[in-house]
Amino acid sequence: ITKHIQLRAGSVVLPLHQRIIENTTSAEYQRKLDHFARLATGLAHEIRNPLTAINIRLFTLQKSLRPGGAQHADSVLIRNEIDRLEQILKNFLRLARPSEPKLARLTAQPLLDETHELLSAQCRQKGVELRVEKVTNTAFLGDAVQLKQVLINLVQNAAESIGGAGRVTMRAYDNPPQNQAADDQGKAIVLEVEDTGCGISPEVQERLFDPFFSTKENGTGLGLPIAAKIVHHHMGRLEFETRSDHGAIFRVILPADGELKSNG
């Protein structure tokens, strides 16, 4: 797969999936991926067994504790951490064995509106305004559930990156600026998430796609790798553009309906 790296007015534009996807046709990469998938599945099974036992015992214990007491508060904390471990396992498995998208004819407006409805209150709590602007009605093929997962991840990351008052804007349009990506994908549609944060530092840019790398205190570092995998399975690609003190833009670039090609 051809690399798409472009410097523009002091900004950097990079396809987020590039480093892991460009070797997907090699036998060595496939061997490593299969090994990772087997390891992830076995590890998840081994961890889930004791987690289930702990969860059952904790449920029984909580029934005997007085709500509002210190011990009950501790039990709530333990349950929250169990739930977090379970979510990490699910994310790990999604990265190892991503499910194939169930493609249907979609337009962007419902995806963006539902994401806005889900996250606008959460963003407001952080002092961030979540907007939807400029939505094309061009149809494309996609899995609405999976693509909404991608948008949710991008919006949450964007809101957290601002670290105070600011704005996150979602939009959708035909073909990216300056027809980038249109040359090799035909007619494309772009789902875009832009924030007014401080941008992504060069050292973080280098590791954005690394599984388990996160700048968040309790982050798993699996959100963006999973998002890029989902986009790749849609025969598209995930790019970001950033400039110091000018925030970041993440673009999900997908073939328009009728333009779907193999991305293997």
PDB file of N, CA, C and O in Angstrom, residues 6-8 34-35 60-61 66 121 137 142 171 189 204 209 226 230 242 248:
ATOM      1  N   GLN A   6       2.062  13.793   3.920  1.00  0.00           N
ATOM      2  CA  GLN A   6       2.078  15.096   3.300  1.00  0.00           C
ATOM      3  C   GLN A   6       2.247  16.176   4.348  1.00  0.00           C
ATOM      4  O   GLN A   6       1.558  16.179   5.365  1.00  0.00           O
ATOM      5  N   LEU A   7       3.176  17.105   4.113  1.00  0.00           N
ATOM      6  CA  LEU A   7       3.345  18.258   4.971  1.00  0.00           C
ATOM      7  C   LEU A   7       2.618  19.420   4.335  1.00  0.00           C
ATOM      8  O   LEU A   7       2.814  19.709   3.155  1.00  0.00           O
ATOM      9  N   ARG A   8       1.837  20.141   5.107  1.00  0.00           N
ATOM     10  CA  ARG A   8       1.011  21.178   4.541  1.00  0.00           C
ATOM     11  C   ARG A   8       0.921  22.334   5.515  1.00  0.00           C
ATOM     12  O   ARG A   8       0.387  22.192   6.609  1.00  0.00           O
ATOM     13  N   ASP A  34      -1.841 -14.210  13.250  1.00  0.00           N
ATOM     14  CA  ASP A  34      -2.511 -15.435  13.684  1.00  0.00           C
ATOM     15  C   ASP A  34      -2.043 -15.838  15.087  1.00  0.00           C
ATOM     16  O   ASP A  34      -2.844 -16.263  15.921  1.00  0.00           O
ATOM     17  N   HIS A  35      -0.739 -15.712  15.322  1.00  0.00           N
ATOM     18  CA  HIS A  35      -0.200 -16.035  16.645  1.00  0.00           C
ATOM     19  C   HIS A  35      -0.783 -15.103  17.695  1.00  0.00           C
ATOM     20  O   HIS A  35      -1.167 -15.537  18.794  1.00  0.00           O
ATOM     21  N   THR A  60     -22.419 -11.706  45.940  1.00  0.00           N
ATOM     22  CA  THR A  60     -22.932 -12.272  47.198  1.00  0.00           C
ATOM     23  C   THR A  60     -22.519 -11.412  48.391  1.00  0.00           C
ATOM     24  O   THR A  60     -23.320 -11.143  49.296  1.00  0.00           O
ATOM     25  N   LEU A  61     -21.279 -10.954  48.388  1.00  0.00           N
ATOM     26  CA  LEU A  61     -20.766 -10.134  49.479  1.00  0.00           C
ATOM     27  C   LEU A  61     -21.490  -8.799  49.563  1.00  0.00           C
ATOM     28  O   LEU A  61     -21.825  -8.326  50.660  1.00  0.00           O
ATOM     29  N   ARG A  66     -23.819  -2.873  54.135  1.00  0.00           N
ATOM     30  CA  ARG A  66     -24.730  -1.741  54.278  1.00  0.00           C
ATOM     31  C   ARG A  66     -24.386  -0.665  53.256  1.00  0.00           C
ATOM     32  O   ARG A  66     -23.263  -0.170  53.213  1.00  0.00           O
ATOM     33  N   ALA A 121     -23.853  15.454  25.960  1.00  0.00           N
ATOM     34  CA  ALA A 121     -23.910  15.741  27.398  1.00  0.00           C
ATOM     35  C   ALA A 121     -22.559  15.468  28.060  1.00  0.00           C
ATOM     36  O   ALA A 121     -22.097  16.252  28.901  1.00  0.00           O
ATOM     37  N   ASN A 137     -25.040  14.084   1.576  1.00  0.00           N
ATOM     38  CA  ASN A 137     -26.033  12.995   1.519  1.00  0.00           C
ATOM     39  C   ASN A 137     -25.582  11.876   0.591  1.00  0.00           C
ATOM     40  O   ASN A 137     -26.361  10.994   0.236  1.00  0.00           O
ATOM     41  N   GLY A 142     -21.369   0.565   4.513  1.00  0.00           N
ATOM     42  CA  GLY A 142     -20.714   0.470   5.806  1.00  0.00           C
ATOM     43  C   GLY A 142     -21.561  -0.263   6.822  1.00  0.00           C
ATOM     44  O   GLY A 142     -22.740  -0.542   6.608  1.00  0.00           O
ATOM     45  N   ARG A 171     -18.213  16.439  10.760  1.00  0.00           N
ATOM     46  CA  ARG A 171     -18.758  16.796   9.448  1.00  0.00           C
ATOM     47  C   ARG A 171     -18.537  15.637   8.483  1.00  0.00           C
ATOM     48  O   ARG A 171     -17.748  14.733   8.766  1.00  0.00           O
ATOM     49  N   ILE A 189     -16.051   9.347   0.420  1.00  0.00           N
ATOM     50  CA  ILE A 189     -16.745  10.174   1.397  1.00  0.00           C
ATOM     51  C   ILE A 189     -15.873  10.249   2.640  1.00  0.00           C
ATOM     52  O   ILE A 189     -15.185   9.275   2.983  1.00  0.00           O
ATOM     53  N   VAL A 204       4.185  11.790  20.364  1.00  0.00           N
ATOM     54  CA  VAL A 204       2.933  11.031  20.477  1.00  0.00           C
ATOM     55  C   VAL A 204       2.480  10.560  19.104  1.00  0.00           C
ATOM     56  O   VAL A 204       1.969   9.444  18.956  1.00  0.00           O
ATOM     57  N   PHE A 209      -0.649   4.761  16.989  1.00  0.00           N
ATOM     58  CA  PHE A 209      -1.285   3.511  16.602  1.00  0.00           C
ATOM     59  C   PHE A 209      -0.774   2.311  17.384  1.00  0.00           C
ATOM     60  O   PHE A 209      -1.263   1.199  17.213  1.00  0.00           O
ATOM     61  N   ILE A 226      -8.136  -0.217  17.164  1.00  0.00           N
ATOM     62  CA  ILE A 226      -9.390  -0.882  16.796  1.00  0.00           C
ATOM     63  C   ILE A 226     -10.130  -0.070  15.742  1.00  0.00           C
ATOM     64  O   ILE A 226     -10.658  -0.615  14.764  1.00  0.00           O
ATOM     65  N   ILE A 230     -11.197  -1.306  11.968  1.00  0.00           N
ATOM     66  CA  ILE A 230     -12.568  -1.251  11.464  1.00  0.00           C
ATOM     67  C   ILE A 230     -12.606  -0.531  10.117  1.00  0.00           C
ATOM     68  O   ILE A 230     -13.226  -0.997   9.152  1.00  0.00           O
ATOM     69  N   THR A 242      -2.523  17.400  12.069  1.00  0.00           N
ATOM     70  CA  THR A 242      -2.344  18.153  13.307  1.00  0.00           C
ATOM     71  C   THR A 242      -1.298  19.233  13.126  1.00  0.00           C
ATOM     72  O   THR A 242      -0.395  19.109  12.284  1.00  0.00           O
ATOM     73  N   ALA A 248      -6.401  19.077  16.159  1.00  0.00           N
ATOM     74  CA  ALA A 248      -6.191  17.934  15.271  1.00  0.00           C
ATOM     75  C   ALA A 248      -7.472  17.618  14.531  1.00  0.00           C
ATOM     76  O   ALA A 248      -8.573  17.932  14.992  1.00  0.00           O
TER      77      ALA A 248
END
